[in-house]
Coordinates of C-alpha atoms in Angstrom, one line a residue:
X730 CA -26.4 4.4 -11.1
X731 CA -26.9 4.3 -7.2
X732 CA -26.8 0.7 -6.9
X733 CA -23.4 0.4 -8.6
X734 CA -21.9 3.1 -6.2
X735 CA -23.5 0.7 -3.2
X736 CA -22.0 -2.6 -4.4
X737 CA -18.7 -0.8 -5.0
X738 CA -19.2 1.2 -1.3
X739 CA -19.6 -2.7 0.3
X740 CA -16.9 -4.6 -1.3
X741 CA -14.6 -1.7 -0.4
X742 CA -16.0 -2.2 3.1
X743 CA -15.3 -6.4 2.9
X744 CA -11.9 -4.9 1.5
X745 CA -11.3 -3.2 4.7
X746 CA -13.0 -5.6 6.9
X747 CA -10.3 -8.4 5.5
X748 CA -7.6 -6.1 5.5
X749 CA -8.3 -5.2 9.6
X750 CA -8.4 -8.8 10.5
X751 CA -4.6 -9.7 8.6
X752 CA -3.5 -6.5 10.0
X753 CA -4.4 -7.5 13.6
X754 CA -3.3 -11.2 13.5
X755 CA 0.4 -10.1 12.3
X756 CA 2.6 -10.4 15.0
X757 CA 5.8 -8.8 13.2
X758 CA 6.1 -5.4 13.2
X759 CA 8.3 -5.4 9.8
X760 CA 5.6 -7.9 8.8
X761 CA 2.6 -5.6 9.4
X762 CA 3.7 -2.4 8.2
X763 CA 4.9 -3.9 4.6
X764 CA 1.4 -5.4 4.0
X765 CA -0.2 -2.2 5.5
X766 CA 1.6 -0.2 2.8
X767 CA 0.6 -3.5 -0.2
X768 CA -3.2 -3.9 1.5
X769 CA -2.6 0.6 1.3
X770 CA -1.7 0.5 -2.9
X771 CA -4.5 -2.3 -3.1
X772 CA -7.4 -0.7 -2.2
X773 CA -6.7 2.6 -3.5
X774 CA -5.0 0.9 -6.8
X775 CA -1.7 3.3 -6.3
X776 CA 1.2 2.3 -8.4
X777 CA 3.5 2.8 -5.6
X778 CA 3.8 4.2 -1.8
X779 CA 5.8 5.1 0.9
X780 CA 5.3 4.8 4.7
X781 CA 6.7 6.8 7.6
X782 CA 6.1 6.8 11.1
X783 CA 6.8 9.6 13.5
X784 CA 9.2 9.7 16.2
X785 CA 7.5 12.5 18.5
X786 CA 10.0 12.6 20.8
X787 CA 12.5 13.1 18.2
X788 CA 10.2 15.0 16.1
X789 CA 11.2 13.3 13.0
X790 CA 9.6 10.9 10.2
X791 CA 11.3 7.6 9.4
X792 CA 10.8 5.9 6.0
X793 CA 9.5 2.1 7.3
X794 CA 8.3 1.0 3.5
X795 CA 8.0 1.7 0.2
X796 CA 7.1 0.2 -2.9
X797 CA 8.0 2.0 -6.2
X798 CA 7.3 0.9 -10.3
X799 CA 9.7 -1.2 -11.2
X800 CA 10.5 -0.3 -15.1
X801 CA 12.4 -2.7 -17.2
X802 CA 13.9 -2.0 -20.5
X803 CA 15.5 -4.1 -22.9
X804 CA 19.2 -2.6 -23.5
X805 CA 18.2 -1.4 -27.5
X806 CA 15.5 0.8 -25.3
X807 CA 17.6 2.2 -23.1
X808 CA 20.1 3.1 -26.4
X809 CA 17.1 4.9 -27.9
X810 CA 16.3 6.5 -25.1

């Protein structure tokens, strides 16, 4: 029982440890925040997500990203629906 919680604790930690060094190499700021938000979903196997960031002397969030769940229906669905 413990052992599995520690090999999942480490590769969450290699997980975090790859994600910090892509994160810091990215030179584009559009770049870094959309695979913050996809290295975000990843690791905490979310569906979707949205980042903001906050403008303090505005006092305001902005949306920067978001990835939602893309649903695709064939049109007989959507008639049945």
């Amino acid at each position: 029982m413990g052992g599995e919680s520690y090999g999942s604790d480490i590769t969450r930690i290699r997980q975090l440890n790859e994600i910090g060094i892509a994160l810091s190499s990215e030179r584009n700021h559009d770049a870094l925040l959309e695979n913050l938000l996809t290295s975000a979903r990843e690791l905490t196997q979310a569906d979707a997500g949205t980042l903001y960031t906050f403008d303090a002397s505005k006092q305001q969030l902005s949306l920067q990203s978001y990835k939602t769940i893309h649903w695709t229906y064939a049109l007989g669905d959507l008639a049945n629906r």
